[in-house]
Amino acid sequence: MKGKQLFAKKIAESTVGVLTEDEVLKRIELPKYQEQGDLAFPCFELAKVYKKNPASIATELATKTKSSYFSKVVSEGPYVNCFLNKKHVSKEVLAEILTKKEAYGSLTIGQGEKVTIDFSSPNIAKPFSMGHLRSTVIGNAYANILEKCGYKAIRINHLGDWGTQFGKLITAYHRWGNEQIVRQDPIKELLKLYVRFHEEAEVDSMLEVEGRLWFRKLEQGDKKALELWQWFREVSLEEFKGIYKLLNVTFDSYNGEAFYNDKMEDTIQLLKGERLLSTSQGAEVVTLEEHNLPPCLIQKSDGATLYATRDLTAAIYRHKKYQFAKSVYVVGQEQSLHFQQIFLVLRKLGFNWASQLEHLPFGFILQNGKKMSTRKGKVVLLENVLREAIAMAEKSIEEKNPTLQNKSKVAHDVGIGAIIFQDLKTEPQHSVEFSLETMLRFEGATGSYVQYTHARACSILRKSNRYKGNESLDGLADEPSWSVVKKLMDFSSKVQESYEQAKPSEIATYLLSLCREFNKYYAHCKILHEDNKLASRLALVECAAIVIKEGLRLLGMQAPSEM
Ligand code: ARG
């Protein structure tokens, strides 16, 4: 049992049932100054329960808390401060990591239950936007974190492949489209057609009517309409898959909005049955006045369904199919109202699982402080951005380490990693500034810095050909080593926090601080010095490499062993 857990267990035992071990664990803090010990437990809450002052409870607990893993336990004001036995604890931590390897830090909170995670979800016939990149990167990391916590994550790409815009696109294609040209550069050409539709519709009102008609036909399964739609979908998906391949992201399902076309009637009937529908300006809506929200639009006057209708249907379908313990939507904060409405309508339908639905919103990607936009011709083609990052990484490797093996694979991992890390080190809700130059630096808070630290650890292990990884270990009690050990001990609580708060950024900032401690250790200890601690020091290097690599994996990044 690791130091913190053991300390929590002992304290909990002393409180005989007032606090459980888990509750104590959550309340344990890190003391402000190193001289105050490694762990601190505040006694304010117990003071209320026992109706005594916190300082005297701290003194009492301190004398009762004993173990060979603690070198001393003292009270300081209202706190019980614990000094871990560095030799003992570090030896144990190293042994645990070396045995569990990448399974170190895994939790069983999820107990194999399913969580559906709806992320990425771009719109077909439109460019993959920066917002979709954020959703992809955050969603993928969160799915990995869920799995690390013992859940089965079901990754769903809810493609935007249905809606009135496809009626417009079909109209535009019939009028001005050319198969050859579309085939050459599908998304770009389809976007052009779509933009032209809107320009011409300003002077030709028949276009809108025609567009609506085509969507009606599409919803009714008209063969010609379906064929074109199918083709638009295929060519778009092909381009998107190129991006997913670069990012190394996979999905369990590509069931997009269109998938729910034949299932929406049931939803509408259900809403009718519960008398939730009312007519407003010819459209069918669910009013949410009692929540001070605008009504949720279910069906237009011409019978066409909407984004919300499909999301309601999708939620019901997913619950039936997967019996999820939780269902997460990683979608930009500009859709918060939409998800509030959806969740409330499901609650009104009497589904108690509606409380298991969660919208995980995120902020914008900025460039020089301004929102990066895909609209109005200012299209930032994402695939080009990713390729540019790889090319820049390649150039930097060429300068710093021209004899490196596998250069192009490493450049790929570093370039893509830089983009992923830049996004994930920020809390999802905040905006992210996008600058390829800053992202690819080997110093500072970058993915390259973390990857580089991992490669450095691997290189030390390669140099020490005497290290086999099975030597009997000794504890490490010096400060630089102990600081690394303490970080390593923290890994599973960081995994838990990042899961509970739905913040992959917890893992990213943890990795940065672990790397900082590791680099201090590297600078201050002669790791390869031949003495009786050599094996232990190398074991610490290996353990750091294992945890950094696993942390990067959770974020969706690779850890090259040489850079
Ligand atoms: N396609 C939508 C968009 O690009 C995102 C879909 C998110 N998922 C969902 N179930 N609504 O804005």
XYZ file of C-alpha atoms and ligand atoms in Angstrom:
575
model
C 0.000 0.000 0.000
C 1.341 3.386 -0.994
C 2.092 6.068 1.591
C -0.933 8.264 1.018
C -3.402 5.396 1.111
C -1.813 3.978 4.201
C -1.926 7.349 5.942
C -5.611 7.670 4.991
C -6.333 4.179 6.259
C -4.672 4.829 9.622
C -6.468 8.128 10.105
C -9.809 6.589 9.148
C -9.236 3.773 11.649
C -8.606 6.304 14.390
C -11.834 8.159 13.641
C -13.781 4.875 14.020
C -16.386 5.267 11.355
C -16.717 9.041 11.249
C -14.733 9.239 8.016
C -14.117 6.407 5.573
C -10.688 5.786 4.127
C -11.858 7.294 0.824
C -13.172 10.401 2.502
C -9.912 10.889 4.348
C -8.006 10.322 1.106
C -9.915 13.117 -0.605
C -9.111 15.525 2.230
C -5.397 14.876 2.410
C -3.387 17.859 1.223
C 0.199 18.501 0.269
C 1.860 20.685 2.920
C 2.927 24.109 1.739
C 6.575 23.661 2.650
C 8.684 20.584 2.308
C 9.821 20.928 5.957
C 6.232 20.272 7.008
C 6.297 16.754 5.653
C 4.835 14.888 2.691
C 1.153 14.719 3.561
C -1.200 16.774 5.700
C -4.646 16.001 7.059
C -6.800 18.956 8.215
C -8.933 18.346 11.325
C -11.592 21.084 10.991
C -14.391 18.727 10.038
C -13.627 16.266 12.800
C -13.545 19.172 15.249
C -17.195 19.881 14.442
C -18.179 16.250 14.893
C -16.288 15.770 18.170
C -16.985 19.313 19.398
C -13.321 19.794 20.290
C -10.781 22.186 18.940
C -9.002 21.004 15.778
C -5.502 21.361 17.216
C -6.120 18.949 20.063
C -7.652 16.427 17.668
C -4.569 16.793 15.449
C -2.303 16.076 18.431
C -4.339 13.059 19.396
C -4.358 11.627 15.890
C -0.659 12.277 15.412
C 0.298 10.125 18.405
C -1.980 7.286 17.268
C -0.797 7.171 13.662
C 2.157 4.825 13.370
C 3.674 2.639 10.670
C 7.088 1.601 9.434
C 6.206 3.567 6.281
C 6.099 6.818 8.243
C 9.316 8.261 9.627
C 7.347 10.633 11.814
C 3.828 11.944 12.304
C 3.382 15.269 14.077
C 0.673 17.820 14.628
C 1.028 21.393 13.511
C -1.909 23.524 14.535
C -5.065 21.926 13.104
C -3.085 19.607 10.794
C -1.652 16.128 11.158
C 1.567 16.154 9.160
C 3.094 12.935 7.972
C 6.691 12.406 6.934
C 6.929 9.289 4.843
C 9.790 6.905 5.251
C 11.483 7.746 1.959
C 13.566 4.604 1.703
C 10.682 2.303 2.426
C 8.081 4.061 0.334
C 10.258 4.744 -2.703
C 11.297 1.102 -2.821
C 7.671 0.060 -2.782
C 6.578 2.568 -5.418
C 9.347 1.539 -7.799
C 8.512 -2.128 -7.339
C 4.839 -1.478 -8.016
C 5.456 0.468 -11.232
C 7.961 -2.078 -12.511
C 5.453 -4.881 -11.929
C 2.352 -3.180 -13.265
C 4.100 -1.335 -16.105
C 1.542 0.599 -18.210
C -1.291 -0.693 -16.025
C 0.111 1.410 -13.185
C -2.422 4.054 -12.154
C -5.410 2.144 -13.569
C -8.602 2.353 -11.527
C -11.693 0.206 -11.191
C -14.276 2.970 -10.661
C -16.038 2.114 -13.926
C -16.453 -1.604 -13.171
C -16.701 -2.371 -16.869
C -19.806 -0.231 -17.356
C -20.336 1.511 -20.667
C -19.979 5.184 -21.408
C -20.874 6.498 -24.846
C -18.795 9.434 -25.934
C -19.999 11.532 -28.840
C -17.093 13.511 -30.240
C -15.544 14.995 -33.376
C -18.842 14.767 -35.347
C -17.984 17.005 -38.334
C -20.497 17.992 -40.985
C -20.227 16.318 -44.353
C -19.628 18.416 -47.460
C -18.027 21.027 -45.223
C -14.420 21.437 -44.122
C -13.311 19.853 -40.877
C -13.065 22.894 -38.630
C -10.787 23.863 -35.764
C -13.739 23.300 -33.443
C -14.009 19.737 -34.690
C -10.298 19.333 -34.056
C -10.779 20.357 -30.426
C -13.691 17.987 -30.050
C -11.639 15.160 -31.583
C -8.605 15.698 -29.382
C -10.500 16.269 -26.119
C -12.987 13.478 -26.806
C -10.316 10.949 -27.668
C -8.304 11.775 -24.533
C -11.379 11.639 -22.336
C -12.332 8.262 -23.798
C -8.841 6.971 -22.954
C -9.147 8.341 -19.416
C -12.553 6.685 -18.997
C -11.003 3.376 -19.992
C -8.110 3.884 -17.598
C -10.807 4.243 -14.923
C -12.321 0.899 -15.788
C -15.168 1.987 -18.087
C -15.827 0.624 -21.533
C -15.791 3.720 -23.752
C -17.926 3.671 -26.890
C -16.636 6.254 -29.321
C -19.359 7.679 -31.519
C -18.915 10.018 -34.462
C -22.335 11.658 -34.808
C -21.683 12.904 -38.350
C -23.663 15.927 -39.457
C -24.959 14.148 -42.518
C -28.643 15.117 -42.500
C -30.692 18.276 -42.554
C -32.173 20.901 -44.856
C -28.699 21.953 -46.015
C -28.507 18.770 -48.089
C -31.627 19.791 -49.981
C -29.832 23.020 -50.795
C -26.668 21.229 -51.783
C -28.534 18.872 -54.107
C -30.273 21.861 -55.702
C -26.950 23.613 -56.204
C -25.349 20.497 -57.618
C -28.174 20.050 -60.120
C -27.847 23.622 -61.278
C -24.112 24.210 -61.362
C -22.336 21.027 -60.303
C -19.888 18.928 -62.301
C -19.028 15.408 -61.234
C -15.429 15.521 -62.488
C -14.638 18.689 -60.588
C -16.258 17.469 -57.380
C -14.306 14.241 -57.525
C -10.992 16.090 -57.710
C -11.445 18.052 -54.492
C -14.795 17.075 -53.001
C -15.121 19.175 -49.871
C -13.770 22.320 -51.447
C -16.099 22.029 -54.448
C -19.155 21.098 -52.413
C -18.532 24.048 -50.140
C -18.308 26.304 -53.197
C -21.655 25.017 -54.421
C -23.203 25.583 -51.019
C -21.880 29.139 -50.793
C -23.120 29.853 -54.336
C -26.560 28.589 -53.374
C -26.797 31.206 -50.649
C -25.516 33.982 -52.873
C -27.960 33.220 -55.664
C -30.836 32.581 -53.281
C -30.724 36.243 -52.318
C -31.962 37.185 -55.755
C -33.808 33.989 -56.732
C -36.349 33.026 -54.094
C -37.269 29.835 -55.978
C -33.992 28.304 -54.870
C -35.040 28.050 -51.220
C -38.296 26.379 -52.236
C -36.437 23.945 -54.440
C -33.978 23.213 -51.635
C -36.760 22.398 -49.196
C -38.377 20.150 -51.778
C -35.179 18.184 -52.281
C -34.784 17.688 -48.567
C -38.370 16.457 -48.361
C -37.572 13.983 -51.103
C -34.447 12.930 -49.270
C -36.392 12.328 -46.073
C -38.907 10.279 -48.015
C -36.194 8.115 -49.550
C -36.238 9.398 -53.128
C -33.687 7.350 -55.062
C -32.030 10.189 -56.967
C -31.719 12.361 -53.890
C -30.362 9.501 -51.812
C -27.760 8.603 -54.414
C -26.311 12.081 -54.475
C -26.413 12.384 -50.706
C -24.684 9.021 -50.352
C -21.951 10.163 -52.686
C -21.407 13.457 -50.823
C -21.203 11.515 -47.600
C -18.703 9.000 -48.905
C -16.267 11.499 -50.368
C -16.444 13.654 -47.251
C -15.886 10.759 -44.925
C -12.872 9.716 -46.947
C -11.287 13.115 -46.326
C -12.157 13.029 -42.639
C -10.622 9.604 -42.284
C -7.338 11.027 -43.564
C -7.372 13.402 -40.595
C -8.283 10.659 -38.113
C -5.422 8.572 -39.424
C -2.966 11.412 -38.856
C -4.328 11.892 -35.348
C -4.495 8.159 -34.666
C -8.133 8.339 -33.591
C -10.708 5.595 -34.159
C -14.469 5.290 -33.646
C -16.793 2.446 -32.752
C -19.640 4.003 -34.701
C -20.084 6.490 -37.532
C -23.851 6.563 -37.104
C -24.547 10.173 -37.873
C -27.745 12.158 -37.975
C -29.033 10.359 -41.077
C -29.004 7.063 -39.214
C -31.953 8.298 -37.167
C -34.099 9.201 -40.167
C -36.386 6.178 -39.839
C -36.390 6.328 -36.041
C -37.608 9.865 -35.505
C -41.280 9.083 -36.047
C -41.223 7.006 -32.851
C -39.777 9.935 -30.940
C -42.453 12.262 -32.262
C -45.162 9.769 -31.301
C -43.655 9.455 -27.844
C -43.706 13.236 -27.416
C -47.311 13.323 -28.638
C -48.282 10.514 -26.287
C -46.911 12.461 -23.344
C -48.743 15.576 -24.609
C -45.497 17.478 -24.756
C -45.879 18.898 -28.261
C -47.488 22.218 -28.978
C -47.757 24.221 -32.168
C -45.911 27.484 -32.450
C -45.939 29.386 -35.744
C -46.815 26.190 -37.560
C -43.944 24.227 -36.040
C -44.140 21.478 -33.424
C -42.195 22.382 -30.286
C -41.715 21.367 -26.679
C -42.037 24.447 -24.500
C -39.489 24.894 -21.753
C -40.910 28.089 -20.307
C -40.825 26.707 -16.780
C -37.038 26.514 -17.147
C -36.816 29.979 -18.698
C -35.544 28.477 -21.912
C -36.727 28.916 -25.484
C -38.819 26.028 -26.865
C -37.117 22.977 -28.343
C -37.972 22.716 -32.061
C -39.054 19.222 -33.083
C -40.708 19.482 -36.493
C -41.102 22.278 -39.013
C -44.428 23.150 -40.624
C -43.483 21.197 -43.774
C -42.837 18.099 -41.696
C -39.040 18.377 -41.809
C -37.221 17.252 -38.683
C -34.447 19.137 -36.948
C -31.059 18.740 -35.302
C -32.792 18.426 -31.914
C -35.178 15.721 -33.150
C -32.215 13.663 -34.224
C -30.339 14.200 -30.973
C -33.358 13.145 -28.914
C -33.739 10.044 -31.050
C -30.024 9.297 -30.847
C -30.017 9.527 -27.049
C -32.961 7.119 -26.770
C -31.371 4.745 -29.277
C -28.013 4.798 -27.492
C -29.590 4.108 -24.159
C -31.458 1.111 -25.535
C -28.467 -0.248 -27.372
C -25.700 0.321 -24.837
C -27.421 0.705 -21.452
C -24.805 3.336 -20.722
C -23.831 4.392 -17.233
C -23.086 7.799 -18.691
C -23.355 9.468 -22.050
C -20.993 12.324 -22.835
C -21.161 14.906 -25.642
C -17.931 16.714 -26.444
C -19.271 19.711 -28.343
C -18.376 23.432 -28.391
C -19.864 25.697 -25.746
C -21.952 27.497 -28.390
C -24.257 24.462 -28.301
C -24.834 24.512 -24.542
C -28.427 25.683 -24.935
C -29.158 22.895 -27.397
C -27.968 20.239 -24.956
C -29.774 21.814 -22.028
C -32.963 21.609 -24.086
C -32.387 18.021 -25.181
C -31.650 16.829 -21.646
C -34.749 18.582 -20.289
C -37.043 17.159 -22.965
C -35.777 13.661 -22.173
C -36.476 14.300 -18.518
C -39.988 15.448 -19.373
C -40.405 12.193 -21.266
C -39.809 10.480 -17.950
C -36.431 8.939 -18.737
C -34.601 8.889 -15.442
C -31.367 8.125 -17.295
C -31.483 11.722 -18.572
C -29.451 12.582 -15.471
C -26.623 10.447 -16.858
C -26.193 12.702 -19.895
C -23.372 15.205 -19.835
C -22.379 17.987 -22.167
C -18.652 18.600 -22.062
C -18.269 22.042 -23.651
C -15.057 23.660 -24.822
C -13.859 27.093 -25.911
C -12.556 28.431 -29.208
C -9.233 28.143 -30.945
C -7.765 31.585 -31.377
C -5.085 32.899 -33.655
C -3.512 36.176 -32.539
C -6.385 36.509 -30.096
C -9.097 36.150 -32.750
C -11.441 33.277 -33.426
C -10.248 31.041 -36.248
C -13.087 30.676 -38.634
C -13.868 28.338 -41.477
C -16.582 30.534 -42.832
C -16.426 33.266 -45.467
C -13.704 31.650 -47.528
C -11.196 31.947 -44.668
C -10.950 28.195 -44.660
C -8.094 26.855 -42.600
C -7.680 23.417 -44.030
C -7.000 21.271 -41.075
C -5.133 18.573 -42.909
C -2.696 21.220 -44.157
C -2.182 22.479 -40.625
C -1.375 18.975 -39.395
C 1.010 18.378 -42.282
C 2.717 21.689 -41.621
C 3.264 20.724 -37.983
C 4.879 17.475 -39.116
C 7.075 19.300 -41.629
C 8.231 21.753 -38.964
C 9.064 18.903 -36.607
C 11.005 17.259 -39.415
C 13.031 20.411 -39.986
C 13.826 20.720 -36.323
C 14.999 17.099 -36.142
C 17.137 17.670 -39.227
C 18.871 20.497 -37.359
C 19.200 18.896 -33.943
C 19.635 15.207 -34.606
C 20.249 14.514 -38.300
C 21.423 10.936 -37.773
C 18.237 9.866 -35.990
C 16.668 6.623 -37.192
C 13.010 6.630 -38.234
C 13.053 10.365 -38.770
C 9.715 10.611 -40.497
C 7.854 8.542 -37.907
C 9.340 10.627 -35.083
C 8.513 13.872 -36.924
C 4.946 12.671 -37.266
C 4.677 11.836 -33.568
C 6.240 15.118 -32.498
C 4.317 17.338 -34.914
C 0.926 15.819 -34.153
C 1.791 15.563 -30.460
C 2.549 19.289 -30.346
C -0.920 20.140 -31.610
C -2.664 17.700 -29.277
C -0.730 18.816 -26.210
C -1.187 22.520 -26.909
C -4.909 21.916 -26.811
C -5.040 19.558 -23.847
C -2.793 21.457 -21.465
C -5.537 24.088 -21.342
C -8.767 23.415 -19.471
C -11.418 22.515 -22.043
C -13.617 25.524 -21.225
C -10.858 28.022 -21.962
C -9.878 29.212 -25.393
C -6.662 27.951 -26.905
C -4.157 30.079 -28.765
C -2.889 28.422 -31.896
C 0.735 28.964 -32.885
C 2.782 26.252 -34.532
C 6.094 27.855 -33.540
C 5.355 27.881 -29.801
C 3.852 24.403 -29.920
C 6.975 22.801 -31.280
C 9.436 24.148 -28.724
C 11.441 21.639 -26.731
C 11.379 23.889 -23.689
C 8.447 25.290 -21.789
C 5.035 23.740 -21.457
C 4.910 21.812 -24.710
C 4.244 18.283 -25.850
C 7.710 18.199 -27.369
C 9.199 18.920 -23.946
C 7.359 15.967 -22.428
C 8.227 13.666 -25.323
C 11.823 14.827 -25.161
C 12.036 14.057 -21.444
C 10.736 10.580 -22.139
C 13.317 10.079 -24.895
C 16.036 11.289 -22.513
C 15.008 8.692 -19.932
C 15.073 5.982 -22.597
C 18.500 7.091 -23.708
C 19.889 6.792 -20.162
C 18.542 3.258 -19.975
C 20.117 2.416 -23.331
C 23.486 3.732 -22.172
C 23.470 1.660 -19.006
C 23.790 -1.748 -20.528
C 24.336 -3.197 -17.073
C 20.775 -2.483 -16.009
C 18.511 -5.479 -16.482
C 15.473 -4.235 -14.656
C 15.374 -7.201 -12.259
C 18.069 -6.193 -9.779
C 17.032 -6.067 -6.161
C 16.222 -2.495 -5.319
C 17.114 -0.227 -2.531
C 15.067 2.800 -1.531
C 16.115 6.300 -2.581
C 16.020 8.927 0.133
C 17.797 11.936 -1.400
C 15.666 14.985 -2.241
C 15.784 15.000 -6.073
C 14.894 11.290 -6.234
C 12.201 11.638 -3.614
C 10.575 14.506 -5.527
C 10.265 12.260 -8.579
C 8.926 9.365 -6.481
C 6.293 11.619 -4.964
C 5.118 12.686 -8.421
C 4.970 9.063 -9.555
C 2.875 8.198 -6.493
C 0.389 10.869 -7.519
C -0.434 9.394 -10.915
C -3.596 7.490 -10.054
C -5.127 10.393 -8.153
C -4.488 12.584 -11.174
C -6.179 10.015 -13.397
C -9.146 10.062 -11.044
C -9.306 13.864 -10.951
C -9.117 14.182 -14.705
C -11.990 11.710 -14.963
C -14.146 13.285 -12.256
C -13.671 16.810 -13.542
C -13.711 15.725 -17.192
C -10.412 17.516 -17.728
C -7.631 15.848 -19.697
C -5.689 19.019 -18.796
C -5.126 17.478 -15.345
C -3.011 14.771 -16.977
C -1.194 17.250 -19.213
C -0.183 19.548 -16.354
C 0.737 16.542 -14.234
C 3.091 15.334 -16.975
C 4.727 18.747 -17.163
C 5.421 18.749 -13.440
C 6.661 15.164 -13.456
C 9.037 16.045 -16.306
C 10.279 19.091 -14.440
C 11.118 16.966 -11.388
C 12.689 14.309 -13.565
C 14.913 16.833 -15.319
C 16.040 18.206 -11.947
C 16.875 14.667 -10.858
C 18.820 14.203 -14.086
C 20.731 17.412 -13.472
C 21.532 16.768 -9.787
C 22.196 13.038 -9.531
C 24.977 11.248 -11.263
C 22.598 8.570 -12.368
C 25.118 6.339 -14.094
C 27.704 6.523 -11.289
C 28.822 3.015 -10.311
C 27.807 2.480 -6.700
C 25.370 0.303 -4.792
C 22.427 2.592 -5.634
C 22.944 2.421 -9.402
C 20.168 -0.112 -10.008
C 17.703 1.878 -7.930
C 18.494 5.122 -9.698
C 18.049 3.430 -13.052
C 14.831 1.845 -11.871
C 13.570 5.327 -11.071
C 14.459 6.392 -14.604
C 12.555 3.444 -16.012
C 9.541 4.156 -13.813
C 9.464 7.792 -14.917
C 9.617 6.654 -18.552
C 6.739 4.220 -17.998
C 4.496 6.829 -16.385
C 5.304 9.582 -18.908
C 4.591 7.230 -21.777
C 1.319 6.073 -20.268
C 0.287 9.668 -19.538
C 1.004 10.632 -23.139
C -0.981 7.645 -24.350
C -3.970 8.846 -22.358
C -3.726 12.178 -24.134
C -3.610 10.400 -27.496
C 0.111 11.013 -28.046
C 3.054 8.799 -28.909
C 6.271 8.622 -26.909
C 9.230 8.090 -29.265
C 12.197 6.527 -27.491
C 14.631 8.702 -29.406
C 14.232 12.187 -30.779
N -22.213 18.203 -36.328
C -22.333 19.110 -35.232
C -21.559 20.379 -35.517
O -20.606 20.357 -36.244
C -21.829 18.524 -33.945
C -22.596 17.321 -33.466
C -22.348 17.033 -32.039
N -23.049 15.879 -31.547
C -24.365 15.824 -31.324
N -24.867 14.697 -30.863
N -25.133 16.858 -31.508
O -21.880 21.419 -34.988
